[in-house]
């Protein structure tokens, strides 16, 4: 396992669809490749804590007019998604190696159309609740980045995180668009879950390896969509 990770650390450094960032760098957001001329007019979608980027890859395949940006601090995970994107010829997927706390450094205000939180760490201990990706400081960041009416999507197997996020959004002043207790329930219509329109994939269509593992243990997958401006 350690040797495999080391190989990925080396390979990912040479992938053209991966951007590495350093704390304290002074580069302006417009200098990053996702704001280059060829991408400037495309709707931009972030997947935070993307891991291997399974959702970004799935969405990008059916939405060629949108640019998907997977963000994770673990470069060996990004390597997997970036190599798959290249193998599949997906030119509308990029990956960014960075901590989520720093995303405001890389994007222009009101330039992001959607943000996906795909199975983020639920931070179940009281002392780490502030680190949840739906804590108030993160919601402030999302509101800064999203276009008016832009949406945040959460997929999680944690009831605690799901309920916390709903409460956090309401307290912040945001608005729920959809809340589904079990997105894989048979009597849930695809149209009830935001993102499943115009024959595009929705939240229930992409099942990551993590989600499969959670389901195999009896976990129920929840979904929430909300706006902040």
Coordinates of N, CA, C and O in Angstrom, one line a residue, residues 75-196:
X75 N -3.2 14.0 -2.4 CA -2.8 13.9 -3.9 C -2.9 12.5 -4.4 O -3.1 12.3 -5.6
X76 N -2.6 11.5 -3.6 CA -2.7 10.1 -4.1 C -4.1 9.7 -4.5 O -4.4 8.9 -5.4
X77 N -5.1 10.3 -3.8 CA -6.5 10.1 -4.2 C -6.8 10.8 -5.5 O -7.5 10.3 -6.4
X78 N -6.4 12.1 -5.6 CA -6.6 12.9 -6.8 C -6.0 12.2 -8.0 O -6.6 12.2 -9.1
X79 N -4.9 11.6 -7.8 CA -4.2 10.9 -8.9 C -5.1 9.9 -9.6 O -5.2 9.8 -10.9
X80 N -5.9 9.2 -8.9 CA -6.8 8.2 -9.5 C -7.8 8.8 -10.3 O -8.0 8.4 -11.5
X81 N -8.5 9.9 -9.8 CA -9.5 10.5 -10.6 C -9.0 11.3 -11.8 O -9.5 11.2 -12.9
X82 N -7.8 11.9 -11.6 CA -7.2 12.6 -12.7 C -6.8 11.7 -13.9 O -7.0 12.0 -15.1
X83 N -6.2 10.6 -13.5 CA -5.9 9.6 -14.6 C -7.1 9.0 -15.3 O -7.1 8.8 -16.5
X84 N -8.1 8.8 -14.6 CA -9.4 8.3 -15.2 C -10.0 9.4 -16.1 O -10.5 9.0 -17.2
X85 N -9.9 10.6 -15.7 CA -10.4 11.7 -16.6 C -9.7 11.7 -17.9 O -10.3 11.9 -18.9
X86 N -8.4 11.6 -17.8 CA -7.6 11.6 -19.0 C -7.8 10.4 -19.9 O -8.0 10.5 -21.1
X87 N -8.0 9.3 -19.3 CA -8.2 8.0 -20.0 C -9.6 8.1 -20.7 O -9.8 7.5 -21.8
X88 N -10.5 8.8 -20.1 CA -11.9 8.9 -20.7 C -12.0 10.1 -21.6 O -13.1 10.3 -22.2
X89 N -11.0 10.8 -21.8 CA -11.1 12.0 -22.6 C -11.9 13.1 -22.1 O -12.5 13.9 -22.9
X90 N -12.1 13.2 -20.8 CA -12.9 14.3 -20.2 C -12.0 15.5 -20.0 O -11.2 15.6 -19.0
X91 N -12.2 16.5 -20.8 CA -11.4 17.7 -20.7 C -12.1 18.8 -19.8 O -11.5 19.8 -19.6
X92 N -13.3 18.4 -19.3 CA -14.0 19.4 -18.4 C -13.9 19.0 -17.0 O -14.9 19.3 -16.2
X93 N -12.9 18.3 -16.6 CA -12.6 17.9 -15.2 C -11.2 18.4 -14.8 O -10.2 18.1 -15.6
X94 N -11.0 19.0 -13.7 CA -9.7 19.4 -13.2 C -9.7 19.0 -11.7 O -10.8 18.9 -11.0
X95 N -8.5 18.8 -11.2 CA -8.4 18.5 -9.7 C -7.4 19.5 -9.1 O -6.4 20.0 -9.7
X96 N -7.7 19.8 -7.8 CA -6.9 20.8 -7.1 C -6.5 20.2 -5.8 O -7.3 19.7 -5.0
X97 N -5.2 20.1 -5.5 CA -4.7 19.6 -4.3 C -4.6 20.8 -3.3 O -3.8 21.7 -3.4
X98 N -5.6 20.9 -2.3 CA -5.6 22.0 -1.4 C -6.5 21.6 -0.2 O -7.4 20.7 -0.4
X99 N -6.4 22.3 0.9 CA -7.3 22.1 2.0 C -8.5 22.9 1.7 O -8.5 24.0 1.2
X100 N -9.7 22.4 2.1 CA -10.9 23.0 1.8 C -11.0 24.4 2.5 O -11.6 25.3 1.9
X101 N -10.4 24.6 3.6 CA -10.4 25.9 4.3 C -9.8 27.0 3.4 O -10.1 28.2 3.7
X102 N -9.1 26.7 2.3 CA -8.4 27.7 1.5 C -9.1 28.0 0.2 O -8.6 28.7 -0.6
X103 N -10.3 27.4 -0.1 CA -10.8 27.5 -1.4 C -11.1 28.9 -1.9 O -11.1 29.2 -3.0
X104 N -11.4 29.8 -0.9 CA -11.7 31.2 -1.3 C -10.5 31.8 -2.0 O -10.6 32.9 -2.6
X105 N -9.3 31.3 -1.8 CA -8.1 31.8 -2.4 C -8.0 31.5 -3.9 O -7.2 32.2 -4.6
X106 N -8.8 30.6 -4.4 CA -8.6 30.1 -5.7 C -9.7 30.4 -6.7 O -9.6 30.1 -7.9
X107 N -10.8 31.0 -6.2 CA -11.9 31.3 -7.0 C -12.5 32.7 -6.8 O -12.4 33.3 -5.7
X108 N -13.0 33.3 -7.9 CA -13.5 34.6 -7.9 C -14.9 34.6 -7.2 O -15.6 33.7 -7.3
X109 N -15.2 35.7 -6.5 CA -16.5 35.9 -5.9 C -17.6 35.7 -6.9 O -17.5 36.2 -8.0
X110 N -18.6 34.9 -6.5 CA -19.8 34.7 -7.4 C -19.5 34.1 -8.7 O -20.0 34.6 -9.8
X111 N -18.6 33.1 -8.7 CA -18.2 32.5 -10.0 C -18.5 31.0 -10.0 O -18.3 30.3 -11.0
X112 N -19.0 30.4 -8.9 CA -19.3 29.0 -8.8 C -20.8 28.8 -8.8 O -21.6 29.4 -8.1
X113 N -21.2 27.8 -9.7 CA -22.7 27.5 -9.8 C -23.2 26.5 -8.8 O -24.4 26.5 -8.4
X114 N -22.4 25.5 -8.5 CA -22.8 24.4 -7.6 C -21.6 24.0 -6.8 O -20.4 24.0 -7.2
X115 N -21.9 23.5 -5.5 CA -20.9 22.9 -4.7 C -21.4 21.6 -4.2 O -22.6 21.6 -3.7
X116 N -20.6 20.6 -4.3 CA -21.0 19.2 -3.8 C -20.2 18.8 -2.7 O -18.9 18.9 -2.7
X117 N -20.8 18.4 -1.6 CA -20.1 17.9 -0.4 C -20.5 16.4 -0.4 O -21.6 16.0 0.0
X118 N -19.6 15.6 -0.9 CA -19.9 14.1 -1.1 C -19.2 13.3 0.0 O -18.0 13.1 0.0
X119 N -20.0 13.0 1.0 CA -19.6 12.2 2.2 C -18.4 12.8 2.9 O -17.4 12.2 3.1
X120 N -18.6 14.1 3.4 CA -17.5 14.7 4.1 C -17.4 14.1 5.5 O -18.4 13.4 6.0
X121 N -16.3 14.2 6.1 CA -16.1 13.8 7.5 C -17.2 14.4 8.4 O -17.3 15.6 8.5
X122 N -17.9 13.5 9.1 CA -19.0 14.1 10.0 C -18.5 14.7 11.3 O -19.3 15.4 11.9
X123 N -17.2 14.5 11.6 CA -16.7 15.1 12.8 C -17.6 15.0 14.0 O -18.2 15.9 14.5
X124 N -17.8 13.8 14.5 CA -18.8 13.4 15.5 C -18.4 13.9 16.9 O -19.3 14.0 17.7
X125 N -17.1 14.1 17.2 CA -16.8 14.6 18.5 C -17.1 16.1 18.6 O -16.9 16.9 17.7
X126 N -17.6 16.5 19.8 CA -18.0 17.8 20.1 C -16.9 18.9 19.7 O -17.2 19.9 19.2
X127 N -15.7 18.5 20.1 CA -14.6 19.5 19.9 C -14.3 19.7 18.4 O -13.6 20.7 18.1
X128 N -14.8 18.9 17.5 CA -14.4 19.0 16.1 C -15.6 19.4 15.2 O -15.5 19.5 14.0
X129 N -16.8 19.7 15.9 CA -18.0 20.1 15.1 C -17.7 21.3 14.2 O -18.2 21.4 13.1
X130 N -16.9 22.2 14.7 CA -16.6 23.4 14.0 C -15.9 23.1 12.6 O -15.8 24.0 11.7
X131 N -15.4 21.9 12.5 CA -14.7 21.5 11.3 C -15.6 20.9 10.2 O -15.2 20.6 9.1
X132 N -16.9 20.7 10.5 CA -17.8 20.2 9.6 C -17.9 21.2 8.4 O -17.9 22.4 8.6
X133 N -18.1 20.6 7.2 CA -18.1 21.4 6.0 C -19.4 22.2 5.8 O -19.6 23.0 4.9
X134 N -20.3 22.1 6.8 CA -21.5 22.9 6.8 C -21.6 23.8 8.0 O -22.6 24.3 8.4
X135 N -20.4 23.9 8.7 CA -20.3 24.9 9.8 C -20.4 26.3 9.3 O -20.2 26.6 8.1
X136 N -20.8 27.2 10.2 CA -21.1 28.6 9.7 C -19.9 29.2 8.9 O -20.2 29.9 7.9
X137 N -18.7 29.1 9.3 CA -17.6 29.7 8.5 C -17.5 29.1 7.1 O -17.2 29.9 6.2
X138 N -17.8 27.9 6.9 CA -17.8 27.3 5.6 C -19.0 27.8 4.8 O -18.8 28.1 3.6
X139 N -20.1 28.0 5.4 CA -21.3 28.5 4.7 C -21.0 30.0 4.3 O -21.4 30.4 3.2
X140 N -20.3 30.7 5.1 CA -19.9 32.1 4.7 C -19.0 32.0 3.4 O -19.2 32.8 2.5
X141 N -18.1 31.1 3.3 CA -17.3 30.9 2.1 C -18.1 30.5 0.9 O -17.9 31.1 -0.2
X142 N -19.0 29.6 1.1 CA -19.8 29.2 -0.1 C -20.7 30.3 -0.6 O -20.8 30.5 -1.8
X143 N -21.2 31.1 0.3 CA -22.1 32.2 -0.1 C -21.2 33.2 -0.9 O -21.7 33.9 -1.8
X144 N -20.0 33.4 -0.5 CA -19.1 34.3 -1.2 C -18.8 33.8 -2.6 O -18.7 34.6 -3.6
X145 N -18.7 32.5 -2.8 CA -18.2 31.9 -4.1 C -19.4 31.7 -5.0 O -19.2 31.8 -6.3
X146 N -20.6 31.4 -4.5 CA -21.7 31.0 -5.4 C -22.3 32.2 -6.1 O -22.4 33.3 -5.6
X147 N -22.7 31.9 -7.4 CA -23.5 32.9 -8.1 C -24.9 33.0 -7.4 O -25.3 32.1 -6.6
X148 N -25.6 34.1 -7.6 CA -27.0 34.2 -7.0 C -27.8 33.0 -7.4 O -27.9 32.6 -8.6
X149 N -28.4 32.3 -6.4 CA -29.2 31.2 -6.6 C -28.4 29.9 -6.7 O -29.0 28.8 -6.9
X150 N -27.1 29.9 -6.7 CA -26.2 28.7 -6.7 C -26.5 27.8 -5.6 O -26.9 28.3 -4.5
X151 N -26.4 26.5 -5.8 CA -26.8 25.6 -4.7 C -25.6 24.7 -4.2 O -24.6 24.5 -4.9
X152 N -25.8 24.3 -3.0 CA -24.9 23.4 -2.3 C -25.6 22.1 -2.1 O -26.8 22.1 -1.7
X153 N -24.9 21.0 -2.4 CA -25.5 19.6 -2.3 C -24.7 18.8 -1.3 O -23.5 18.8 -1.3
X154 N -25.4 18.1 -0.5 CA -24.8 17.2 0.5 C -25.3 15.8 0.3 O -26.5 15.6 0.3
X155 N -24.3 14.9 0.2 CA -24.7 13.4 0.3 C -23.9 12.9 1.5 O -22.7 13.1 1.7
X156 N -24.6 12.2 2.4 CA -24.0 11.7 3.6 C -24.7 10.5 4.1 O -25.9 10.3 3.9
X157 N -24.0 9.6 4.8 CA -24.6 8.5 5.5 C -24.7 8.8 7.0 O -25.0 7.9 7.8
X158 N -24.3 10.0 7.4 CA -24.4 10.5 8.8 C -25.6 11.2 9.1 O -25.8 12.4 8.6
X159 N -26.5 10.7 9.9 CA -27.7 11.4 10.3 C -27.4 12.6 11.1 O -28.0 13.6 11.0
X160 N -26.3 12.5 12.0 CA -25.9 13.6 12.8 C -25.5 14.8 11.9 O -25.9 16.0 12.1
X161 N -24.7 14.6 10.9 CA -24.3 15.6 10.0 C -25.4 16.2 9.2 O -25.5 17.4 8.9
X162 N -26.3 15.3 8.7 CA -27.5 15.7 7.9 C -28.3 16.7 8.7 O -28.7 17.8 8.3
X163 N -28.7 16.3 10.0 CA -29.5 17.1 10.8 C -28.8 18.4 11.2 O -29.4 19.5 11.2
X164 N -27.5 18.3 11.5 CA -26.7 19.5 11.8 C -26.7 20.5 10.7 O -26.9 21.7 10.8
X165 N -26.5 20.0 9.4 CA -26.5 20.9 8.3 C -27.8 21.6 8.1 O -27.8 22.8 7.8
X166 N -28.9 20.9 8.2 CA -30.2 21.6 8.1 C -30.4 22.7 9.1 O -30.8 23.8 8.8
X167 N -30.0 22.4 10.3 CA -30.1 23.4 11.4 C -29.1 24.6 11.1 O -29.5 25.8 11.3
X168 N -27.9 24.2 10.7 CA -26.9 25.3 10.4 C -27.4 26.2 9.2 O -27.2 27.4 9.3
X169 N -27.9 25.6 8.2 CA -28.4 26.4 7.1 C -29.5 27.3 7.5 O -29.6 28.5 7.1
X170 N -30.5 26.8 8.2 CA -31.6 27.6 8.7 C -31.1 28.8 9.6 O -31.5 29.9 9.4
X171 N -30.2 28.5 10.5 CA -29.6 29.5 11.4 C -28.9 30.6 10.6 O -28.9 31.7 11.0
X172 N -28.2 30.2 9.6 CA -27.4 31.1 8.7 C -28.3 32.0 7.9 O -27.9 33.1 7.6
X173 N -29.5 31.5 7.6 CA -30.4 32.3 6.8 C -30.6 31.8 5.4 O -31.1 32.4 4.5
X174 N -30.1 30.5 5.2 CA -30.2 29.9 3.9 C -31.6 29.3 3.7 O -32.4 29.3 4.6
X175 N -31.8 28.6 2.6 CA -33.1 28.0 2.3 C -32.9 26.6 1.7 O -32.1 26.4 0.8
X176 N -33.6 25.7 2.2 CA -33.6 24.3 1.7 C -34.3 24.2 0.3 O -35.3 24.8 0.1
X177 N -33.7 23.5 -0.6 CA -34.3 23.2 -1.9 C -34.9 21.8 -1.9 O -35.9 21.6 -2.4
X178 N -34.1 20.9 -1.3 CA -34.6 19.5 -1.2 C -33.9 18.8 0.0 O -32.8 19.1 0.3
X179 N -34.7 17.9 0.6 CA -34.2 17.1 1.8 C -34.8 15.7 1.6 O -36.0 15.6 1.7
X180 N -33.9 14.8 1.4 CA -34.3 13.4 1.2 C -33.7 12.5 2.2 O -32.4 12.4 2.3
X181 N -34.5 11.8 3.0 CA -33.9 10.9 4.1 C -33.2 9.7 3.5 O -32.3 9.1 4.1
X182 N -33.6 9.2 2.3 CA -33.0 8.0 1.8 C -33.1 8.1 0.2 O -34.2 7.9 -0.3
X183 N -32.0 8.5 -0.4 CA -32.1 8.7 -1.9 C -32.3 7.5 -2.7 O -32.6 7.5 -3.9
X184 N -32.0 6.3 -2.1 CA -32.2 5.0 -2.8 C -33.5 4.3 -2.5 O -33.6 3.2 -2.9
X185 N -34.4 5.0 -1.8 CA -35.7 4.4 -1.5 C -36.4 4.3 -2.8 O -36.5 5.2 -3.7
X186 N -37.1 3.1 -3.0 CA -37.7 2.8 -4.3 C -38.8 3.8 -4.7 O -39.0 4.0 -5.9
X187 N -39.5 4.4 -3.8 CA -40.6 5.2 -4.2 C -40.2 6.7 -4.3 O -41.1 7.6 -4.4
X188 N -38.9 7.0 -4.2 CA -38.4 8.3 -4.5 C -38.3 8.5 -6.0 O -37.6 7.7 -6.7
X189 N -38.9 9.5 -6.5 CA -38.8 9.8 -8.0 C -37.6 10.6 -8.2 O -37.2 11.5 -7.4
X190 N -36.9 10.3 -9.3 CA -35.6 11.0 -9.6 C -35.8 12.5 -9.7 O -34.9 13.3 -9.2
X191 N -36.9 13.0 -10.2 CA -37.2 14.4 -10.2 C -37.3 15.1 -8.9 O -37.3 16.3 -8.8
X192 N -37.5 14.3 -7.8 CA -37.6 14.9 -6.5 C -36.2 15.3 -6.0 O -36.1 16.0 -5.0
X193 N -35.2 14.8 -6.6 CA -33.8 15.1 -6.1 C -33.2 16.1 -7.1 O -33.0 15.8 -8.3
X194 N -32.8 17.3 -6.6 CA -32.3 18.3 -7.5 C -31.0 17.8 -8.2 O -30.2 17.1 -7.6
X195 N -30.9 18.2 -9.4 CA -29.8 17.7 -10.2 C -30.2 16.7 -11.3 O -29.5 16.5 -12.2
X196 N -31.4 16.1 -11.1 CA -31.9 15.1 -12.1 C -32.9 15.8 -13.0 O -34.1 15.6 -12.9

